[in-house]
XYZ file of C-alpha atoms in Angstrom:
657
model
C 37.494 111.276 157.928
C 40.287 113.377 156.478
C 39.552 116.709 154.844
C 41.857 117.761 152.004
C 42.408 121.418 151.252
C 44.097 122.244 147.954
C 46.082 125.489 148.066
C 48.124 127.312 145.455
C 51.074 129.199 146.896
C 52.787 132.139 145.200
C 56.396 133.017 146.045
C 58.942 135.569 144.855
C 60.553 135.268 141.458
C 63.926 136.477 140.328
C 63.732 134.883 136.914
C 60.501 136.503 135.629
C 59.187 139.178 138.009
C 55.473 140.022 137.961
C 54.493 136.923 136.019
C 52.798 134.002 137.696
C 54.577 130.732 137.148
C 53.569 127.562 138.914
C 56.411 125.397 140.204
C 54.543 122.799 142.161
C 56.306 121.348 145.172
C 56.267 117.779 146.166
C 57.256 116.571 149.594
C 55.916 114.785 152.596
C 55.221 117.460 155.135
C 56.534 115.228 157.906
C 60.094 115.304 156.566
C 62.555 116.263 159.272
C 63.664 119.488 157.639
C 66.305 121.842 158.964
C 64.777 124.687 160.975
C 65.110 128.256 159.782
C 68.055 130.158 161.185
C 67.325 132.781 163.827
C 64.657 130.464 165.243
C 65.297 131.944 168.650
C 63.648 135.113 167.337
C 60.574 133.227 166.113
C 57.649 132.778 168.524
C 56.098 129.379 169.016
C 53.727 128.738 166.125
C 50.111 127.927 166.881
C 49.453 124.869 164.716
C 46.097 123.961 166.218
C 44.286 125.486 163.221
C 46.141 123.331 160.716
C 45.196 119.727 160.093
C 45.935 117.646 157.007
C 46.469 119.757 153.883
C 47.427 119.278 150.289
C 49.412 122.353 149.328
C 50.566 123.081 145.799
C 53.439 125.523 145.871
C 53.975 128.128 143.181
C 57.400 129.639 142.518
C 58.344 131.865 139.628
C 61.783 130.379 139.302
C 63.989 130.752 142.363
C 64.177 127.288 143.862
C 65.380 128.553 147.248
C 61.824 129.820 147.812
C 60.584 126.280 147.222
C 62.627 124.918 150.115
C 61.680 127.927 152.225
C 57.990 127.157 151.662
C 58.405 123.484 152.526
C 60.100 124.308 155.827
C 57.223 126.492 156.993
C 54.685 123.841 155.956
C 56.614 121.188 157.843
C 56.398 123.256 161.021
C 52.635 123.770 160.619
C 51.328 120.353 159.599
C 51.643 117.066 161.440
C 49.739 114.777 159.073
C 51.956 112.081 157.611
C 49.776 111.647 154.536
C 50.117 115.173 153.201
C 51.844 115.179 149.818
C 52.126 117.641 146.963
C 53.545 117.284 143.432
C 56.357 119.165 141.703
C 56.454 120.750 138.259
C 59.796 121.021 136.498
C 61.066 122.004 133.074
C 63.291 120.019 130.767
C 64.742 120.147 127.279
C 64.702 117.233 124.852
C 63.239 115.054 127.575
C 66.019 115.842 130.020
C 65.335 117.234 133.496
C 66.813 120.734 133.590
C 67.280 120.633 137.360
C 68.470 117.078 137.968
C 70.721 118.008 140.857
C 68.392 120.608 142.412
C 67.435 120.068 146.009
C 63.728 120.695 145.449
C 63.581 117.988 142.773
C 65.236 115.434 145.050
C 62.758 116.306 147.809
C 59.849 115.523 145.488
C 57.737 112.369 145.628
C 56.353 113.064 142.170
C 57.465 115.268 139.260
C 55.623 116.438 136.162
C 57.381 118.033 133.195
C 55.507 121.087 131.907
C 57.725 121.813 128.921
C 61.236 122.812 127.865
C 63.434 125.132 129.901
C 62.384 128.501 128.356
C 59.674 129.908 130.633
C 57.456 130.960 127.740
C 57.106 127.296 126.828
C 56.772 125.907 130.348
C 56.033 127.918 133.486
C 54.154 130.587 131.498
C 52.114 127.964 129.631
C 48.979 127.968 131.750
C 47.347 125.114 129.798
C 50.279 122.846 130.618
C 50.172 123.957 134.246
C 46.466 123.197 134.646
C 46.841 119.802 132.954
C 49.649 118.962 135.369
C 47.538 120.039 138.344
C 44.730 117.746 137.182
C 47.170 114.872 136.633
C 48.456 115.161 140.180
C 44.965 115.043 141.654
C 44.901 118.589 142.969
C 41.590 119.349 141.251
C 39.912 116.489 143.159
C 40.527 118.196 146.490
C 37.404 118.932 148.529
C 36.522 122.600 148.750
C 38.206 123.641 145.504
C 41.414 125.656 145.190
C 42.353 128.513 147.505
C 45.034 130.970 146.420
C 47.645 131.849 149.045
C 48.257 135.466 148.213
C 46.246 138.572 147.299
C 43.198 138.473 145.029
C 43.373 139.066 141.300
C 42.317 142.719 141.527
C 45.199 143.637 143.825
C 47.656 141.666 141.691
C 46.538 143.296 138.450
C 46.260 146.803 139.911
C 49.664 146.766 141.598
C 51.322 144.775 138.802
C 50.621 147.617 136.385
C 52.903 150.534 137.272
C 50.674 153.065 135.550
C 47.499 151.984 137.337
C 49.288 151.491 140.662
C 50.622 155.048 140.536
C 47.124 156.443 139.951
C 45.745 154.370 142.834
C 48.596 155.543 145.072
C 47.802 159.178 144.267
C 44.142 158.628 145.119
C 45.175 156.995 148.415
C 47.310 160.085 149.197
C 50.577 158.192 148.945
C 53.607 160.258 147.875
C 54.427 159.577 144.206
C 57.251 160.518 141.846
C 56.393 163.356 139.416
C 55.943 162.098 135.876
C 53.607 161.113 133.030
C 50.822 158.834 134.267
C 49.719 157.472 130.884
C 51.149 155.015 128.347
C 53.933 156.388 126.115
C 52.997 155.605 122.511
C 56.297 155.939 120.658
C 59.847 157.282 120.868
C 58.903 160.767 119.675
C 56.230 161.095 122.342
C 58.771 159.843 124.878
C 61.143 162.665 123.880
C 58.353 165.239 124.215
C 57.255 163.968 127.629
C 60.835 163.767 128.910
C 61.428 167.388 127.917
C 58.286 168.465 129.793
C 59.261 166.554 132.941
C 62.888 167.671 132.765
C 65.977 165.488 132.481
C 67.045 163.097 133.853
C 64.046 160.786 133.501
C 63.414 157.107 134.135
C 61.812 155.010 131.382
C 60.060 152.022 132.960
C 58.079 149.002 131.822
C 54.532 149.214 133.135
C 54.469 145.488 133.916
C 58.147 145.350 134.884
C 60.038 144.326 137.958
C 63.442 143.115 139.075
C 65.181 145.967 137.270
C 64.053 144.759 133.832
C 62.755 147.235 131.264
C 64.247 150.260 133.036
C 66.503 152.924 131.497
C 67.803 156.266 132.753
C 67.822 158.983 130.105
C 69.785 162.247 130.259
C 69.039 163.586 126.756
C 66.909 163.091 123.629
C 69.167 160.488 122.046
C 69.196 158.354 125.178
C 65.408 158.720 125.426
C 64.861 157.359 121.913
C 67.295 154.509 122.453
C 65.941 153.807 125.945
C 62.368 153.650 124.652
C 63.341 151.088 122.021
C 65.352 148.868 124.362
C 62.889 149.084 127.259
C 59.874 148.221 125.096
C 61.704 145.254 123.559
C 62.844 143.945 126.936
C 59.400 144.484 128.458
C 57.726 142.536 125.658
C 60.279 139.734 125.966
C 60.195 139.464 129.776
C 56.575 140.282 130.597
C 54.613 140.026 127.345
C 53.668 143.702 127.772
C 55.615 146.484 126.036
C 53.807 149.460 127.615
C 56.111 152.101 129.104
C 55.807 155.082 131.423
C 58.185 157.976 132.096
C 58.815 159.719 135.410
C 61.362 162.027 136.979
C 64.605 160.279 137.886
C 65.613 160.953 141.481
C 69.395 161.018 141.460
C 71.317 159.182 144.203
C 68.312 158.097 146.271
C 68.011 155.278 148.758
C 65.766 152.330 147.919
C 63.794 151.484 151.061
C 60.789 149.177 151.137
C 58.072 148.468 153.711
C 56.804 144.939 154.394
C 53.026 144.849 154.851
C 50.711 142.105 156.075
C 46.937 142.264 155.629
C 44.035 139.851 156.226
C 40.615 139.442 154.609
C 38.891 141.338 157.430
C 40.312 144.794 156.726
C 43.256 144.575 159.146
C 46.749 145.557 157.965
C 50.186 145.974 159.553
C 53.527 147.361 158.456
C 56.478 145.216 159.549
C 59.218 147.862 159.405
C 61.560 148.539 156.514
C 64.303 146.924 154.481
C 67.222 148.926 153.080
C 67.851 147.763 149.495
C 70.087 150.541 148.147
C 73.077 148.359 147.197
C 72.184 147.533 143.599
C 73.696 146.866 140.229
C 71.613 147.499 137.113
C 68.578 148.242 139.314
C 68.765 144.781 140.888
C 69.383 144.351 144.602
C 72.644 142.827 145.814
C 72.792 143.413 149.584
C 69.812 144.183 151.831
C 69.507 144.910 155.537
C 66.816 145.511 158.133
C 66.311 147.968 159.637
C 67.760 150.930 157.695
C 70.510 153.055 159.228
C 68.913 156.121 157.634
C 65.333 156.212 158.889
C 64.292 157.846 162.135
C 61.165 156.584 163.982
C 58.962 159.365 162.600
C 59.898 158.759 158.939
C 59.565 155.000 159.459
C 56.046 155.481 160.868
C 54.977 157.770 157.997
C 56.256 155.334 155.370
C 54.573 152.418 157.131
C 51.253 154.237 157.391
C 51.279 155.152 153.696
C 52.133 151.555 152.783
C 49.113 150.355 154.775
C 46.894 152.987 153.119
C 47.886 151.651 149.699
C 47.277 148.034 150.771
C 43.812 148.893 152.029
C 43.045 150.877 148.853
C 43.268 147.657 146.802
C 41.779 145.450 149.555
C 45.086 143.639 149.824
C 45.235 140.372 151.791
C 48.511 138.469 152.338
C 52.149 139.552 152.577
C 53.296 142.291 150.209
C 55.988 144.929 149.808
C 55.610 148.639 149.093
C 58.819 150.111 147.690
C 59.894 153.746 148.044
C 62.716 155.984 146.863
C 64.028 158.228 149.661
C 66.108 161.340 149.002
C 68.800 162.890 151.201
C 66.200 165.008 153.055
C 64.114 161.920 153.888
C 61.386 162.771 151.397
C 59.977 159.480 150.158
C 58.105 158.569 146.956
C 56.115 155.474 146.004
C 57.942 153.274 143.497
C 55.901 150.072 143.183
C 54.135 147.366 145.169
C 55.189 143.728 144.856
C 52.227 141.438 145.428
C 54.264 138.456 146.503
C 56.854 137.237 148.972
C 60.108 139.070 148.232
C 63.534 137.450 147.964
C 64.713 139.550 150.917
C 61.841 138.620 153.263
C 64.097 136.594 155.655
C 65.667 139.727 157.155
C 62.206 140.969 158.160
C 61.493 137.601 159.749
C 64.704 137.856 161.755
C 64.006 141.286 163.279
C 60.260 140.810 163.881
C 60.102 137.139 164.858
C 57.294 136.454 162.379
C 57.224 133.589 159.880
C 55.747 135.327 156.825
C 54.872 132.099 155.010
C 53.001 130.933 158.097
C 51.105 134.225 158.173
C 50.241 133.959 154.463
C 48.764 130.500 154.956
C 46.711 131.657 157.969
C 45.356 134.628 156.010
C 44.455 132.392 153.051
C 42.449 130.182 155.403
C 40.451 133.223 156.488
C 41.904 133.888 159.929
C 42.432 137.389 161.291
C 45.915 138.736 161.956
C 47.357 137.524 165.238
C 49.152 140.784 165.994
C 48.454 144.486 166.364
C 50.712 147.278 165.140
C 51.912 147.915 168.691
C 53.210 144.315 168.829
C 55.620 144.871 165.938
C 59.057 145.990 167.068
C 62.654 145.819 165.893
C 64.720 143.123 167.547
C 68.350 143.158 166.405
C 69.755 143.546 162.891
C 69.756 141.276 159.838
C 71.677 141.411 156.563
C 71.152 139.449 153.346
C 73.681 138.919 150.565
C 72.490 137.531 147.241
C 75.053 134.984 146.103
C 75.058 134.825 142.308
C 76.841 132.718 139.716
C 78.290 135.864 138.184
C 81.685 137.296 137.354
C 81.861 140.434 139.557
C 84.840 141.785 137.609
C 82.631 142.322 134.532
C 80.098 145.133 135.000
C 79.670 144.126 138.667
C 78.386 140.737 137.593
C 77.807 139.022 134.256
C 76.172 135.579 134.495
C 78.317 132.472 134.549
C 77.062 129.025 133.577
C 78.402 125.596 134.380
C 78.263 122.837 136.961
C 78.996 123.281 140.648
C 81.942 120.943 141.130
C 82.213 121.857 144.816
C 79.637 123.528 147.036
C 79.645 124.030 150.800
C 77.379 126.435 152.703
C 78.656 128.142 155.895
C 76.018 126.610 158.157
C 78.375 125.829 161.040
C 78.129 129.420 162.290
C 75.441 130.660 164.659
C 72.718 132.978 163.327
C 73.505 132.150 159.693
C 70.698 131.171 157.334
C 71.171 129.974 153.751
C 68.120 129.685 151.493
C 69.218 127.760 148.414
C 67.945 125.171 146.003
C 71.177 123.746 144.687
C 73.953 121.410 145.774
C 77.178 119.955 144.440
C 76.579 118.791 140.883
C 73.800 121.293 140.150
C 73.917 123.109 136.814
C 73.568 126.849 136.309
C 71.902 127.332 132.914
C 71.250 130.259 130.584
C 67.483 130.095 131.046
C 67.035 131.529 134.526
C 68.528 134.108 136.842
C 71.882 132.763 138.119
C 71.177 133.156 141.844
C 72.821 130.467 143.968
C 71.483 131.347 147.404
C 70.346 133.997 149.839
C 72.870 134.295 152.667
C 71.394 135.879 155.816
C 73.096 136.747 159.113
C 71.511 138.067 162.295
C 72.973 139.919 165.274
C 71.866 142.000 168.214
C 73.640 144.969 166.569
C 74.533 145.906 163.005
C 78.247 145.473 163.713
C 77.622 141.949 164.973
C 75.519 141.036 161.927
C 78.204 142.441 159.596
C 80.959 140.462 161.304
C 78.937 137.267 161.004
C 78.332 138.006 157.326
C 82.058 138.519 156.780
C 82.845 135.166 158.421
C 80.090 133.405 156.478
C 81.312 134.739 153.135
C 84.896 133.740 153.986
C 83.745 130.164 154.613
C 81.413 129.792 151.632
C 82.937 127.321 149.126
C 81.814 127.510 145.484
C 83.763 125.903 142.641
C 82.908 125.285 139.002
C 81.296 128.638 138.190
C 82.278 132.245 138.769
C 80.566 133.828 141.801
C 80.168 137.276 143.334
C 81.387 136.530 146.865
C 84.504 138.750 146.430
C 82.230 141.695 145.599
C 79.833 140.947 148.462
C 82.704 140.804 150.940
C 84.223 144.019 149.629
C 80.874 145.778 150.061
C 80.209 144.812 153.669
C 83.696 145.802 154.885
C 83.888 149.060 152.923
C 84.032 152.110 155.236
C 81.143 153.818 153.448
C 78.875 150.822 153.853
C 79.906 150.262 157.458
C 79.101 153.906 158.248
C 75.725 153.662 156.466
C 76.642 156.228 153.795
C 74.986 154.465 150.859
C 72.618 155.090 147.944
C 71.589 153.311 144.758
C 74.797 154.518 143.023
C 77.070 153.047 145.707
C 78.867 150.585 143.437
C 79.411 153.102 140.639
C 80.768 155.688 143.079
C 83.021 153.338 145.047
C 84.279 151.467 141.962
C 84.114 154.003 139.080
C 86.373 151.809 136.920
C 84.588 148.606 137.854
C 85.267 146.134 140.626
C 88.892 144.952 140.546
C 88.935 142.793 143.644
C 90.907 143.202 146.841
C 94.018 145.368 146.457
C 97.043 143.950 148.238
C 99.120 146.105 150.541
C 102.886 145.579 150.652
C 102.550 143.584 153.867
C 99.644 141.585 152.500
C 101.637 140.740 149.397
C 104.494 139.304 151.465
C 102.033 137.341 153.586
C 100.384 135.879 150.516
C 103.672 134.918 148.902
C 104.873 133.231 152.064
C 101.589 131.379 152.540
C 101.621 130.109 148.967
C 105.169 128.876 149.386
C 104.335 127.170 152.695
C 101.337 125.395 151.149
C 103.514 124.277 148.256
C 106.068 122.786 150.634
C 103.326 121.070 152.653
C 101.945 119.505 149.483
C 105.411 118.314 148.481
C 105.978 116.707 151.875
C 102.593 114.986 151.736
C 103.432 113.602 148.316
C 106.483 111.830 149.808
C 104.347 109.798 152.191
C 102.746 106.446 151.450
C 100.420 104.847 154.012
C 101.858 107.156 156.655
C 105.498 106.281 155.983
C 108.116 108.470 154.307
C 109.127 107.254 150.880
C 112.804 106.959 150.041
C 114.041 110.472 149.273
C 117.271 111.464 147.587
C 117.474 114.523 149.847
C 117.564 113.871 153.612
C 114.864 115.920 155.419
C 117.371 117.608 157.754
C 119.365 119.000 154.813
C 116.403 120.102 152.665
C 116.356 123.749 151.660
C 113.224 124.963 149.924
C 114.078 127.767 147.547
C 111.018 128.768 145.539
C 109.968 131.185 142.852
C 106.449 132.584 143.111
C 104.650 134.435 140.324
C 101.975 136.913 141.422
C 100.271 139.548 139.263
C 103.049 139.477 136.617
C 105.711 139.779 139.318
C 108.372 137.138 140.088
C 109.572 136.609 143.674
C 112.289 134.409 145.159
C 111.663 133.441 148.779
C 112.077 130.868 151.507
C 109.157 129.360 153.389
C 107.455 131.437 156.129
C 103.762 131.554 156.992
C 101.158 134.135 157.886
C 98.228 135.486 155.919
C 94.616 136.467 155.579
C 91.612 135.008 153.863
C 91.558 136.366 150.295
C 91.560 134.515 146.992
C 94.189 135.159 144.308
C 95.497 133.184 141.380
C 99.131 132.207 141.994
C 101.642 129.977 140.327
C 104.357 128.343 142.434
C 107.414 126.758 140.792
C 110.457 125.049 142.140
C 113.776 126.744 141.339
C 114.524 124.095 138.699
C 111.095 124.379 137.098
C 111.418 128.164 137.039
C 114.792 127.964 135.274
C 113.353 125.622 132.639
C 110.075 127.522 132.137
C 111.806 130.186 130.031
C 112.362 127.533 127.360
C 108.630 126.798 127.105
C 106.907 128.403 124.095
C 104.538 131.217 124.995
C 100.908 130.947 123.973
C 100.161 133.604 121.376
C 96.988 135.536 122.282
C 94.134 135.093 119.841
C 93.661 137.933 117.372
C 90.142 139.142 118.155
C 90.236 142.383 116.160
C 87.855 140.968 113.537
C 85.729 138.908 115.926
C 82.552 139.990 117.716
C 82.413 137.755 120.781
C 79.618 137.498 123.319
C 80.749 138.532 126.827
C 78.309 136.048 128.391
C 75.998 133.151 127.463
C 72.603 133.922 125.966
C 70.445 133.662 122.848
C 70.784 135.403 119.480
C 67.365 136.808 118.590
C 68.201 138.423 115.249
C 70.944 138.343 112.614
C 70.873 141.141 110.044
C 73.273 139.615 107.502
C 73.878 136.394 105.655
C 77.089 135.035 104.100
C 78.038 137.041 101.020
C 76.289 140.259 102.043
C 78.185 143.526 102.117
C 78.336 144.077 105.857
C 77.422 147.703 106.223
C 74.621 146.576 108.504
C 74.864 146.816 112.245
C 74.734 143.358 113.810
C 72.509 143.487 116.899
C 72.999 140.531 119.183
C 70.596 140.337 122.077
C 71.691 138.435 125.128
C 68.821 137.466 127.366
C 69.788 139.703 130.260
C 70.672 143.393 130.075
C 70.188 144.332 126.453
C 71.713 147.732 126.830
C 74.897 146.189 128.228
C 75.087 143.167 125.978
C 73.762 144.540 122.683
C 76.890 144.687 120.605
C 76.964 147.212 117.820
C 79.764 146.408 115.479
C 80.312 148.296 112.240
C 81.744 145.583 110.069
C 82.800 147.764 107.174
C 86.424 148.753 106.953
C 88.501 150.350 104.275
C 91.659 148.888 102.893
C 94.302 151.599 102.676
C 95.388 150.651 99.176
C 92.187 149.838 97.314
C 89.698 151.454 99.714
C 87.372 148.520 99.228
C 84.767 147.335 101.713
C 85.602 143.983 103.254
C 82.963 141.384 104.011
C 82.626 139.570 107.324
C 81.488 136.052 108.123
C 78.608 135.662 110.609
C 78.946 132.505 112.724
C 75.817 132.922 114.872
C 72.446 131.785 113.574
C 69.142 133.305 114.628
C 67.687 131.728 117.827
C 70.996 129.993 118.497
C 72.158 129.612 122.091
C 75.594 130.984 122.945
C 77.446 129.008 125.621
């Protein structure tokens, strides 16, 4: 007789942090799935405790976590009859993730609503109906939640309450106001008492959303308004708190693991200081900054906090660390973090496996003395973003070409997309988590450099140029980093790789050589040379190459390095004729307010015919402070000094693509 156990599994979310969205997986657990990278660092898993199971996975958006979950389940269960269903979102009856890997892995799929999360993954009625439709509610023994209990989730999900609990548990906390800030005027008063600069934060926030740094009264008022709006939109909770802003800190977090029997471990740290807009970009484990004593103190305080809320499962306690190695509690994430693979690599533990064991009621298999640091691991978050715009503004479109660098040793790619997948405006534009492992930091960095060089993404903009520039930068290599690294290294924004004189010549020669090779290939048909008017032995390739507004005449030579630039190669004849081609006149955008990225218009303050002395506020889903365009559309004519009217082309609730 088979016993079915129905389990709900919670994983990390990039799209909507600190909200619980159920993306239910569907796969046969006996699928021959690719093993996790760095498997040589993973101990043999004891699967004797696991028989047939019906596991319903829960992801708050990032589909790479879905595949990650399936892989761990496949290594634990041997029953061929174990299946689970998948929830997806769609719009107008269309599947929003048609080309996603996790959808193709599914045996069954249930649509829970349109793409916006408020109408689908956050609609608990639709989720429960779907669970009943898939038969999960008929499982013997009820439903067991893989993750902490509701008290721990609620207590740590509220930044105000979590800070009070941390103080009681004697965990170092950042000085600040521990209550709810009522309005902008109270925010100004509190900020003055704390002393500028201050950080305005959403109580229910996460993932960098609802956070603003304020250096004066004006910024405090504006920050309060924007943070409360973003918090309400992202989390359904507009409560804010204010605390002292620690300038130029490091962001270091401790992975904890606790069971239902009062046992808890800390699994070392992760360095997450490379950020843009308070969102992590590159992480590594361990940190170059911590000494054993500071690491132990941070780990012990993280465990104290976990025990204070009777935490059971995997969780992360985040700290800010100043230049003197003083550390302060920031928040606790009651879920599996995006960056958890680097902890798995250096400890040899499968965290998903441990979460399932804990949910089934087993005690931890390890003691604190068993947890060491074996090697070094680095994770780069590969986004569909344009890194040349504010270090990364989202890009949408279809992946016309996609190839992961899996041919290299000790490289792991957690992704949920493939060629043909669409990147939409509704979710965070993460493509994958690229992880490399080495016995030393230098080895892990070199493997990351090679992996990034061999990652092929076409069809959307991506941040690989920025990721590569970070990991080879002398400051990063030396470990001299903080949360302002990108702003300090690139004060005028990221411009890409700067060519040296020698590199320029190499690039020009390589482009010319590739052009000649393409021309020679075009002369062949079924392996035979076509009839050519110019004998091969008398051919002389004289080319003109345009690069960065420069024009170069050269003959073909070849050498070069692996960087990406836009070039235009013309034959001598084509170059001589190109001057007769009409030039495209740039569009006059002086009277146009154009969105810098796709998103949704939430409010329009004018209608056709109005005198446009209003300020048009256009909210793009991500980063309101960056993407809220304030445009004074009143101008004076020199002669008549009359106010001109403007035409608004965007309607309220319209999507901008």
